[in-house]
Amino acid sequence: MIAFLIKRLFHALLVMFVISVVSFAIQDNLGDPIQQMVGQSVPESERAELREELGLNDPFLVQYLRFAENALHFDFGYSYFYNEPTTDVIMRHLPATLELVFATTLLIILLSVPIGVYSAIRPRSWLSRLFMGVSIVGISIPVFLTAIVLIQIFAIGIHVSLFPADTAWGAWLNGLLSTSGGMPAYGRGDVTHVFGTWDTNFASLNGLTYLVLPAISLASIMLPLFIRLIRAEMMEVLQSEYIKFAKAKGISMRRIYFLHALKNTMLPVITVGGVQIGTLVAYTILTETVFQWPGVGLMFLDAIQRSDIPLIVTYLMVVGLIFVITNTVVDLIYGLVNPTVKLTGKPA
Amino acid sequence: MTTSASAAPSRWARFRDSYLVYSFKRDLIAQVCLVTFLGMVLAAVLAPWLAPMNPYDLAQIDILASELPPFWIDGSDPTYVLGTDAQGRDLLSTILYGARVSLVIGFGAVILQAMLGVTFGLLAGYLGGRVDAFLMRLADIQLSFSTLMVAIIVGAVIKATFGGAIYSEYAVIILVLIIGLAEWPQYARTVRASVLAERSKEYVDAARVMGFRAKRIMFRHILPNTLSPIFVISTVQIANAIISEAALSFLGLGMPETQPSLGSLIKSGFDYLQSGSWWITLIPGAVLVVLVLVINLLGDWLRDVMNPRLYKG
């Protein structure tokens, strides 16, 4: 166990090192900090002096070590645009993203487990077929398009006049297919201050309504994946010997499905889930752009448009750290829950 | 290779009698998908001849005809079947040209991914040892980020380095590079897994005993036997590449509005959603979804038929 732990931690440090080198290379090659500091009017000789003073002529390795030392103190310099430490800017935007991700994860867990299990137990029922059909369509719709369609239907509203309005059934069908809209689709709405930079959407009804559409959009891309995964794993587990044995012992089917089978189904789901957190962070950029959700994704995109390099680099480091921590934790949990995984060798 | 000698059945005959064609004939969904897909590719390739107007030609654009709705809504103009966008470009034409750009980038990126991934996968699987450890660790690290994330970061860095103007000019090449580089580990892993299964077989031993070089064994002997999993993931990868391109374009890191792909059409229409002109964004969106959906369904069908997990012993 100790060997496994050390191995994983070493791997995590290695990944963090690679990320920091990439981040530093970006910072080093993009933009001229002197230009940012003094503007156009300062003569070249003074610039050269300043450059020497700031250590910008030092060898790559020396500069990198300085960068790494500052990074360890969470000091990534000042944002060009906000004119304050980049970590402060990130901390201000992070709660919005984390709340969105939290709401999405909640949706995914609450929906994917029952649907996945149901369609594994009754693979031939029409409801299972419907779920599978919808899920392949869901995979094929890019997340920003889901968001746009949701905005059109629930925020703007659609007015259907396809059927003849002068007949009773036509008017009824038109009314049935039309929506009035009205759901909020931009920003966070009323937030309640908790502490520090953390404002929450979960404390008021108004805040919650602002969370609904973004969370559904973000969940739409992951949900089909998890439903299909849980279904496939569950079907495989249900074929195994120990389930047959449990059936022969006369244990109730409900107990077999939800206690014996589900336990082993969730193992691979945990690993995939950990990896998917990374994908989720990438998709927050898209979702936040569509809904103007003031999280780190939108902030990152704005930073790109403004060439705000310190902020871009800080975002990369913070997101990299989140990835590394979640992946390591997921690996460790997997090692703990699955007794068959070879702890010292390669993880299964 | 001289397999198509007179005695053996021709390649075409062998293909016609294969299980692949047999199951295709019995699967209605696969047929519909293939026809739709080929139809869309054909329409995109023939866009310059099919499209009513050239969206790149500023002289043909009439700004007074902007935001016209499609034909089934009151106030439409029969000249513009699917309506016009905010700049007065015919939507049908921009979609045809846009699908062309999307498909070029999708296929280009997948070809690049496949070249990188197959080479690295063959090297890792056949040579093993340190090469294998290094390449797979690299793939692990890259995959622990999402591929979209990698693409966004690389795109952002390129854009910040060279500026928006140059980025727009070379957008097609840059996007192919970005998406190609972001997704190669998928291929590398698949190929490596099949190479490991093939490497210990007797024909490889025989080739080695005959003194062939590693390069020849890898590309001429092992590669042909790993083609079916490559083929299967290629379909999914094309769908993914098209979605990635659309996502990057939507974020403003892709094709510029002057040379739109489906993604940048959706992006440029999104600003007009609130004013009621839903068709500018939702019709290209629907085309994108249908394109990706048929590719995904074809990929599902191919996976079921070829079942690349089962290696014929």
XYZ file of C-alpha atoms in Angstrom:
661
model
C 0.000 0.000 0.000
C 2.762 2.424 0.975
C 4.635 1.631 -2.254
C 1.479 2.245 -4.281
C 0.873 5.523 -2.479
C 4.416 6.730 -3.085
C 4.245 5.692 -6.726
C 1.033 7.606 -7.291
C 2.341 10.686 -5.497
C 5.521 10.568 -7.569
C 3.439 10.329 -10.723
C 1.325 13.296 -9.584
C 4.449 15.363 -8.924
C 5.831 14.448 -12.346
C 2.636 15.595 -14.056
C 2.632 18.817 -12.048
C 6.262 19.379 -13.082
C 5.380 18.933 -16.776
C 2.454 21.337 -16.413
C 4.631 23.922 -14.699
C 7.301 23.687 -17.432
C 4.659 24.132 -20.122
C 3.105 27.048 -18.231
C 6.478 28.669 -17.738
C 7.392 28.217 -21.389
C 4.150 29.974 -22.330
C 4.827 32.817 -19.929
C 8.428 33.096 -21.064
C 7.676 33.231 -24.775
C 4.489 35.235 -24.882
C 4.356 38.963 -24.424
C 7.004 41.298 -23.105
C 6.643 42.138 -19.407
C 8.806 45.264 -19.861
C 6.422 46.529 -22.529
C 3.546 45.893 -20.141
C 5.282 47.720 -17.303
C 6.677 50.862 -18.903
C 4.791 51.329 -22.164
C 6.207 52.839 -25.353
C 8.015 55.982 -24.226
C 10.979 54.523 -22.332
C 14.270 54.326 -24.297
C 15.875 51.015 -25.171
C 18.863 51.480 -22.805
C 16.586 51.803 -19.786
C 14.608 48.798 -20.911
C 17.777 46.736 -21.128
C 18.719 47.863 -17.640
C 15.300 46.941 -16.285
C 15.456 43.617 -18.068
C 18.790 42.846 -16.415
C 17.461 44.001 -13.040
C 14.373 41.764 -13.256
C 16.522 38.820 -14.215
C 14.933 38.356 -17.625
C 18.360 37.745 -19.185
C 19.116 34.857 -16.856
C 19.343 31.344 -18.281
C 16.085 29.439 -18.802
C 16.739 27.123 -15.879
C 17.365 29.949 -13.398
C 14.211 31.717 -14.517
C 12.213 28.511 -14.304
C 13.411 27.839 -10.759
C 12.361 31.348 -9.783
C 8.949 30.735 -11.378
C 8.585 27.390 -9.604
C 9.539 28.890 -6.255
C 6.915 31.616 -6.652
C 4.389 29.052 -7.831
C 4.903 27.060 -4.647
C 3.904 30.189 -2.745
C 0.882 30.608 -5.049
C 2.419 33.765 -6.459
C 1.884 34.001 -10.200
C 2.205 37.739 -10.591
C -0.380 40.340 -11.500
C -3.128 40.107 -14.076
C -2.617 42.691 -16.824
C -6.324 43.397 -17.041
C -7.528 43.297 -13.433
C -4.297 44.741 -12.036
C -4.402 42.509 -8.974
C -2.769 39.190 -8.082
C -3.972 36.485 -10.485
C -4.687 34.105 -7.621
C -7.174 36.636 -6.213
C -8.923 36.826 -9.584
C -9.112 33.041 -9.793
C -10.391 32.726 -6.228
C -13.128 35.230 -7.010
C -14.322 33.233 -10.020
C -13.750 29.712 -8.745
C -16.840 29.301 -6.487
C -19.218 29.932 -9.403
C -17.594 27.164 -11.441
C -17.392 24.762 -8.506
C -21.090 25.253 -7.749
C -21.962 24.614 -11.383
C -19.827 21.468 -11.437
C -21.337 20.346 -8.126
C -24.919 20.776 -9.382
C -23.997 18.935 -12.592
C -22.389 16.051 -10.731
C -25.470 15.767 -8.541
C -27.689 15.604 -11.634
C -25.450 12.989 -13.269
C -25.353 10.731 -10.207
C -29.077 11.006 -9.498
C -30.034 10.222 -13.100
C -27.351 7.920 -14.491
C -27.419 5.271 -11.748
C -31.167 4.486 -11.832
C -31.387 4.730 -15.636
C -28.235 2.685 -16.182
C -29.304 -0.014 -13.731
C -32.828 -0.153 -15.127
C -31.674 -0.551 -18.720
C -29.216 -3.251 -17.663
C -31.898 -5.224 -15.814
C -34.488 -4.897 -18.593
C -32.392 -4.447 -21.766
C -35.272 -5.344 -24.068
C -37.979 -3.077 -22.650
C -39.095 -0.117 -24.757
C -38.057 2.312 -22.038
C -34.473 0.999 -22.099
C -34.387 1.269 -25.878
C -35.648 4.823 -25.585
C -32.913 5.675 -23.064
C -30.245 4.158 -25.307
C -31.565 5.966 -28.375
C -31.719 9.298 -26.577
C -28.225 8.783 -25.187
C -26.584 8.311 -28.601
C -28.355 11.440 -29.808
C -27.166 13.162 -26.634
C -23.541 12.230 -27.330
C -23.853 13.686 -30.816
C -25.066 17.119 -29.682
C -22.232 19.461 -28.713
C -22.717 20.966 -25.269
C -22.981 24.542 -26.506
C -25.734 23.557 -28.900
C -27.695 21.863 -26.106
C -27.334 25.087 -24.186
C -28.570 27.176 -27.118
C -31.571 24.905 -27.666
C -32.415 25.049 -23.950
C -32.221 28.852 -24.041
C -34.507 28.947 -27.069
C -37.074 26.621 -25.494
C -37.052 27.634 -21.840
C -35.718 31.183 -21.764
C -36.965 32.752 -24.990
C -39.873 30.433 -25.686
C -41.039 28.961 -28.959
C -44.236 29.816 -30.745
C -45.479 26.947 -32.906
C -48.037 27.712 -35.611
C -47.468 24.626 -37.710
C -51.002 23.254 -37.286
C -54.189 25.059 -38.363
C -55.058 27.340 -35.481
C -58.768 27.557 -36.321
C -59.398 23.910 -35.481
C -59.593 22.703 -31.905
C -56.926 19.971 -32.281
C -54.600 22.278 -34.229
C -54.783 24.966 -31.571
C -54.258 22.343 -28.888
C -51.203 20.898 -30.640
C -49.802 24.382 -31.246
C -50.298 25.216 -27.586
C -48.749 21.915 -26.516
C -45.600 22.448 -28.566
C -45.164 26.111 -27.712
C -43.343 27.250 -24.597
C -43.558 30.563 -22.865
C -39.901 30.742 -21.847
C -38.945 32.943 -18.950
C -36.224 30.814 -17.377
C -33.159 32.935 -16.600
C -30.298 32.199 -18.989
C -27.652 34.832 -18.250
C -25.474 35.231 -15.198
C -25.972 33.922 -11.684
C -28.946 35.915 -10.401
C -29.323 36.415 -6.658
C -26.458 34.916 -4.760
C -26.090 34.638 -1.017
C -22.736 35.505 0.493
C -21.249 32.684 2.522
C -17.666 33.681 3.385
C -14.568 34.998 1.680
C -15.105 34.991 -2.080
C -17.768 32.302 -1.940
C -21.288 33.361 -2.962
C -23.771 30.551 -3.283
C -26.649 29.895 -5.659
C -28.074 27.169 -3.480
C -29.499 29.381 -0.732
C -32.389 31.020 -2.579
C -35.020 29.941 -5.072
C -34.002 32.706 -7.460
C -30.384 31.536 -7.331
C -31.423 27.960 -7.994
C -33.440 28.890 -11.093
C -30.319 30.479 -12.582
C -28.453 27.248 -11.990
C -30.977 24.985 -13.740
C -30.230 25.541 -17.449
C -26.414 25.672 -17.195
C -26.343 22.545 -15.034
C -28.619 20.617 -17.397
C -26.495 21.661 -20.390
C -23.289 20.586 -18.712
C -24.837 17.316 -17.533
C -26.176 16.532 -20.998
C -22.739 15.720 -22.356
C -21.705 13.406 -19.499
C -25.020 11.744 -18.757
C -25.215 9.518 -21.880
C -21.651 8.378 -21.314
C -22.329 7.339 -17.728
C -25.656 5.692 -18.542
C -24.004 3.582 -21.245
C -21.048 2.764 -19.021
C -23.160 1.751 -16.010
C -25.431 -0.307 -18.259
C -22.533 -2.141 -19.910
C -20.733 -2.839 -16.623
C -23.921 -3.931 -14.876
C -24.827 -6.320 -17.685
C -21.373 -7.843 -17.473
C -21.584 -8.189 -13.696
C -25.021 -9.797 -13.905
C -23.481 -12.587 -16.016
C -20.895 -13.465 -13.400
C -20.836 -16.559 -11.237
C -21.378 -14.927 -7.880
C -24.644 -13.364 -9.042
C -25.867 -16.738 -10.247
C -24.872 -18.179 -6.876
C -26.729 -15.424 -5.026
C -29.797 -16.136 -7.152
C -29.514 -19.851 -6.369
C -29.333 -19.040 -2.681
C -32.715 -17.349 -3.029
C -31.689 -13.807 -2.170
C -34.304 -11.324 -3.345
C -33.617 -9.828 -6.770
C -33.777 -6.307 -5.387
C -31.001 -7.112 -2.941
C -28.919 -8.751 -5.659
C -29.280 -5.828 -8.048
C -28.737 -2.973 -5.663
C -26.345 -4.483 -3.161
C -24.327 -7.247 -4.807
C -24.257 -6.191 -8.443
C -24.220 -2.420 -8.080
C -21.160 -2.516 -5.824
C -19.008 -4.108 -8.494
C -20.593 -2.039 -11.241
C -19.479 1.196 -9.643
C -15.751 0.312 -9.559
C -14.931 1.131 -13.188
C -17.427 3.978 -13.028
C -15.286 5.629 -10.358
C -12.163 5.588 -12.544
C -13.961 6.856 -15.606
C -15.663 9.460 -13.449
C -12.324 10.745 -12.225
C -11.000 11.124 -15.748
C -14.221 12.795 -16.834
C -13.788 15.551 -14.250
C -11.127 16.900 -16.589
C -13.542 16.866 -19.481
C -16.125 18.548 -17.297
C -13.736 21.433 -16.589
C -13.159 21.854 -20.329
C -16.889 21.928 -20.950
C -17.441 24.530 -18.234
C -15.614 26.929 -20.586
C -18.278 26.314 -23.251
C -21.256 26.326 -20.885
C -20.118 29.429 -19.047
C -19.611 31.220 -22.364
C -23.151 30.505 -23.511
C -24.778 31.428 -20.201
C -22.330 34.205 -19.275
C -21.824 32.324 -16.009
C -19.124 34.293 -14.157
C -16.822 31.345 -13.413
C -13.205 30.566 -14.219
C -14.085 29.200 -17.679
C -15.519 32.495 -18.853
C -12.657 34.318 -17.136
C -10.119 32.116 -18.995
C -11.735 32.826 -22.346
C -11.756 36.561 -21.614
C -8.102 36.316 -20.602
C -7.322 34.720 -23.982
C -9.111 37.505 -25.855
C -7.187 40.098 -23.820
C -3.850 38.221 -24.040
C -3.714 38.379 -20.247
C -0.808 35.950 -20.013
C -0.275 35.781 -16.224
C -3.956 34.958 -15.792
C -3.835 32.282 -18.532
C -0.800 30.693 -16.898
C -2.396 30.764 -13.446
C -5.549 29.168 -14.803
C -3.478 26.399 -16.392
C -1.652 25.737 -13.139
C -4.835 25.754 -11.032
C -6.770 23.538 -13.451
C -3.733 21.255 -13.753
C -3.607 20.980 -9.972
C -7.321 20.115 -9.832
C -6.807 17.413 -12.476
C -3.808 15.919 -10.728
C -5.472 15.897 -7.308
C -8.699 14.319 -8.566
C -6.876 11.707 -10.649
C -4.624 10.764 -7.761
C -7.499 10.593 -5.292
C -9.538 8.493 -7.726
C -6.627 6.099 -8.200
C -6.160 5.789 -4.454
C -9.876 5.194 -3.844
C -9.881 2.599 -6.592
C -6.933 0.894 -5.004
C -8.731 0.897 -1.664
C -12.143 -0.344 -2.813
C -10.985 -2.912 -5.325
C -9.097 -5.655 -3.510
C -7.997 -7.254 -6.796
C -5.998 -4.274 -8.018
C -2.275 -4.905 -7.899
C -1.162 -2.144 -5.617
C 2.542 -2.302 -6.327
C 2.358 -3.094 -10.007
C 0.601 -1.176 -12.725
C -2.917 -0.121 -11.739
C -5.515 -2.173 -13.531
C 1.682 -7.967 -52.873
C 0.472 -10.255 -55.644
C -2.616 -11.673 -53.992
C -5.003 -10.563 -56.730
C -3.719 -13.204 -59.144
C -6.130 -14.801 -61.602
C -6.876 -17.886 -59.498
C -7.952 -16.044 -56.338
C -11.243 -14.118 -56.335
C -10.766 -10.438 -57.061
C -10.652 -7.923 -54.243
C -14.059 -6.619 -55.186
C -15.581 -10.109 -55.111
C -14.050 -10.803 -51.750
C -15.375 -7.505 -50.429
C -18.836 -8.211 -51.868
C -19.039 -11.582 -50.148
C -17.658 -10.373 -46.834
C -19.529 -10.390 -43.560
C -19.292 -6.607 -43.501
C -21.381 -6.207 -46.649
C -23.718 -8.998 -45.585
C -24.602 -7.358 -42.291
C -24.814 -3.961 -43.944
C -27.525 -5.245 -46.268
C -29.540 -6.403 -43.281
C -29.234 -3.240 -41.208
C -31.631 -0.474 -42.156
C -30.183 2.107 -39.745
C -26.676 1.596 -41.122
C -27.953 2.032 -44.675
C -29.853 5.219 -43.865
C -26.819 6.585 -42.025
C -24.395 5.783 -44.822
C -26.669 7.327 -47.452
C -27.156 10.455 -45.323
C -23.447 10.717 -44.634
C -22.439 10.256 -48.272
C -25.142 12.724 -49.316
C -23.788 15.340 -46.911
C -20.193 14.767 -47.991
C -21.211 15.004 -51.647
C -23.212 18.191 -51.032
C -20.255 19.693 -49.179
C -17.747 18.716 -51.879
C -19.989 20.087 -54.614
C -20.823 23.245 -52.631
C -19.400 25.661 -55.255
C -21.783 24.201 -57.850
C -24.785 23.506 -55.612
C -24.890 26.642 -53.510
C -27.145 29.434 -54.808
C -24.484 32.010 -53.935
C -20.869 32.245 -52.873
C -20.697 33.406 -49.247
C -17.009 34.363 -49.655
C -17.863 36.787 -52.452
C -18.731 40.122 -50.868
C -20.253 41.404 -54.102
C -23.084 38.898 -53.900
C -24.086 39.801 -50.355
C -27.056 42.096 -49.909
C -27.068 43.593 -46.431
C -30.692 44.694 -46.894
C -31.669 41.036 -47.098
C -30.285 40.212 -43.657
C -32.064 38.067 -41.058
C -34.720 36.785 -43.465
C -36.503 33.716 -42.092
C -36.624 30.302 -43.811
C -39.328 29.539 -46.373
C -42.039 28.195 -44.066
C -42.266 31.368 -41.997
C -44.089 34.538 -43.027
C -41.869 37.270 -44.396
C -39.439 34.945 -46.144
C -37.924 35.511 -49.570
C -38.099 32.569 -52.024
C -34.555 33.385 -53.213
C -33.221 32.352 -49.793
C -34.671 28.935 -49.012
C -33.312 28.648 -45.479
C -33.276 32.381 -44.854
C -30.266 34.636 -44.420
C -27.863 35.432 -41.593
C -27.150 38.806 -40.022
C -24.848 39.828 -42.865
C -27.385 38.948 -45.541
C -25.637 35.744 -46.627
C -27.847 32.945 -47.903
C -27.969 30.393 -45.081
C -28.154 27.352 -47.354
C -24.968 28.438 -49.125
C -23.082 29.205 -45.923
C -24.119 25.829 -44.513
C -22.904 23.972 -47.628
C -19.577 25.806 -47.532
C -19.456 25.475 -43.740
C -19.980 21.710 -43.826
C -17.127 21.583 -46.319
C -14.774 23.357 -43.932
C -15.927 21.203 -41.005
C -15.420 17.978 -42.944
C -11.995 19.012 -44.265
C -10.824 19.808 -40.737
C -12.442 16.661 -39.323
C -10.810 14.333 -41.841
C -7.505 16.218 -41.833
C -7.260 16.069 -38.052
C -8.086 12.366 -37.988
C -5.473 11.589 -40.644
C -2.872 13.439 -38.570
C -3.997 11.686 -35.362
C -3.861 8.330 -37.088
C -0.373 8.903 -38.494
C 1.015 10.006 -35.136
C -0.961 7.519 -33.072
C -0.297 4.505 -35.308
C 3.433 5.222 -35.490
C 3.768 5.748 -31.745
C 1.489 2.813 -30.976
C 3.518 0.486 -33.224
C 6.788 1.692 -31.720
C 5.515 1.357 -28.156
C 3.964 -2.044 -28.708
C 6.717 -3.597 -30.803
C 9.826 -2.161 -29.185
C 8.469 -2.201 -25.625
C 10.815 -1.287 -22.787
C 11.742 2.338 -22.301
C 10.175 3.559 -25.541
C 6.892 1.986 -24.483
C 7.079 3.385 -20.956
C 7.903 6.884 -22.188
C 5.260 7.043 -24.916
C 2.499 5.593 -22.782
C 3.325 7.839 -19.841
C 3.115 10.764 -22.260
C -0.253 9.502 -23.497
C -1.434 9.048 -19.898
C -0.498 12.591 -18.977
C -2.164 14.008 -22.052
C -5.305 11.950 -21.553
C -5.549 12.915 -17.886
C -6.402 16.313 -19.309
C -9.378 16.193 -21.580
C -8.523 16.395 -25.263
C -10.783 19.418 -25.673
C -8.919 21.154 -22.867
C -5.573 20.478 -24.576
C -6.980 21.782 -27.852
C -8.293 24.947 -26.202
C -4.983 25.616 -24.451
C -2.875 25.037 -27.581
C -5.265 27.175 -29.608
C -5.142 29.952 -27.027
C -1.349 29.908 -26.933
C -1.054 29.988 -30.730
C -3.549 32.814 -30.913
C -1.747 34.813 -28.231
C 1.622 34.205 -29.930
C 0.784 35.091 -33.507
C -2.207 37.382 -33.049
C -5.755 37.073 -34.327
C -5.108 38.040 -37.951
C -2.540 35.347 -38.710
C -4.580 32.839 -36.736
C -7.633 33.484 -38.911
C -5.604 33.243 -42.101
C -4.171 29.810 -41.325
C -7.131 28.644 -39.214
C -7.722 25.412 -41.164
C -4.119 24.221 -40.818
C -3.899 25.339 -37.203
C -7.133 23.538 -36.284
C -6.005 20.329 -37.991
C -2.736 20.525 -36.059
C -4.409 21.295 -32.726
C -7.053 18.578 -32.925
C -4.586 16.112 -34.437
C -2.065 16.656 -31.658
C -4.696 16.589 -28.923
C -6.158 13.194 -29.813
C -3.262 10.966 -30.912
C -3.148 8.998 -27.615
C -6.497 7.387 -28.495
C -4.941 5.786 -31.569
C -1.666 5.004 -29.874
C -3.372 3.071 -27.083
C -5.599 1.088 -29.418
C -2.767 0.218 -31.780
C -0.412 -0.662 -28.944
C -2.952 -3.057 -27.460
C -3.387 -4.909 -30.754
C 0.348 -4.913 -31.468
C 0.964 -6.576 -28.108
C -1.519 -9.268 -29.096
C 0.030 -9.710 -32.555
C 3.692 -9.518 -31.595
C 3.877 -12.956 -30.057
C 2.303 -14.679 -33.046
C 4.232 -17.028 -35.266
C 4.177 -15.000 -38.457
C 6.010 -12.225 -36.646
C 8.584 -14.703 -35.374
C 8.915 -16.057 -38.892
C 9.462 -12.590 -40.310
C 12.054 -11.901 -37.659
C 13.873 -15.157 -38.369
C 13.936 -14.273 -42.048
C 15.920 -11.221 -41.023
C 13.506 -8.459 -41.847
C 14.106 -5.160 -40.160
C 11.868 -3.961 -37.331
C 10.468 -1.185 -39.501
C 9.340 -3.610 -42.189
C 7.827 -6.015 -39.668
C 5.955 -3.228 -37.938
C 4.469 -1.566 -41.000
C 4.170 -4.422 -43.490
C 3.358 -7.359 -41.240
C 1.768 -6.195 -37.994
C -0.011 -3.040 -39.148
C -2.358 -4.774 -41.652
C -3.540 -7.041 -38.836
C -4.421 -4.142 -36.564
C -6.491 -2.304 -39.140
C -9.966 -3.223 -37.943
C -9.749 -1.526 -34.527
C -8.115 1.462 -36.244
C -10.989 1.590 -38.686
C -13.577 1.453 -35.903
C -12.125 4.207 -33.746
C -11.583 6.356 -36.837
C -15.321 6.848 -37.274
C -15.765 7.982 -33.689
C -12.668 10.143 -33.961
C -14.005 11.928 -37.046
C -17.223 12.723 -35.169
C -15.163 13.940 -32.197
C -12.910 16.041 -34.399
C -15.902 17.723 -36.024
C -17.385 18.469 -32.586
C -14.027 19.748 -31.303
C -13.680 22.032 -34.302
C -17.197 23.349 -33.735
C -16.462 23.907 -30.047
C -13.206 25.753 -30.779
C -14.925 27.875 -33.422
C -17.731 28.610 -30.984
C -15.175 29.876 -28.467
C -13.630 32.138 -31.093
C -10.520 29.955 -31.408
C -11.514 28.430 -34.724
C -12.643 29.467 -38.143
C -13.257 33.200 -38.644
C -16.693 34.441 -39.691
C -15.438 35.317 -43.149
C -14.650 31.662 -43.820
C -17.209 29.966 -41.602
C -17.407 26.357 -40.499
C -20.583 24.966 -38.956
C -19.255 25.918 -35.519
C -18.572 29.532 -36.398
C -21.987 29.778 -38.079
C -23.560 28.663 -34.804
C -21.441 31.178 -32.929
C -22.286 34.095 -35.191
C -25.978 33.232 -35.054
C -26.021 32.928 -31.278
C -25.851 36.710 -30.862
C -29.142 37.026 -32.743
C -31.015 34.368 -30.780
C -32.517 36.915 -28.390
C -33.857 39.023 -31.250
C -35.887 36.049 -32.480
C -33.723 34.997 -35.445
C -33.303 31.478 -34.181
C -32.689 29.944 -37.612
C -29.243 31.537 -38.030
C -27.887 29.440 -35.202
C -30.225 26.449 -34.971
C -30.272 25.341 -38.633
C -26.460 24.998 -38.886
C -26.684 23.391 -35.442
C -29.163 20.809 -36.703
C -26.910 20.045 -39.693
C -23.957 19.575 -37.353
C -25.938 17.230 -35.096
C -27.184 15.111 -38.016
C -23.658 14.862 -39.436
C -22.144 13.798 -36.117
C -25.062 11.491 -35.301
C -24.845 9.495 -38.545
C -21.084 9.104 -38.115
C -21.575 7.921 -34.522
C -24.296 5.461 -35.539
C -22.082 4.115 -38.332
C -19.279 3.753 -35.812
C -21.577 1.824 -33.457
C -22.593 -0.473 -36.279
C -18.984 -1.021 -37.385
C -17.937 -1.850 -33.836
C -20.696 -4.418 -33.521
C -19.784 -6.022 -36.851
C -16.021 -5.989 -36.606
C -15.847 -6.486 -32.855
C -12.194 -5.495 -32.651
C -11.816 -6.791 -29.136
C -11.942 -10.367 -30.396
C -8.743 -11.255 -32.175
C -8.978 -14.142 -34.525
C -6.428 -16.584 -33.194
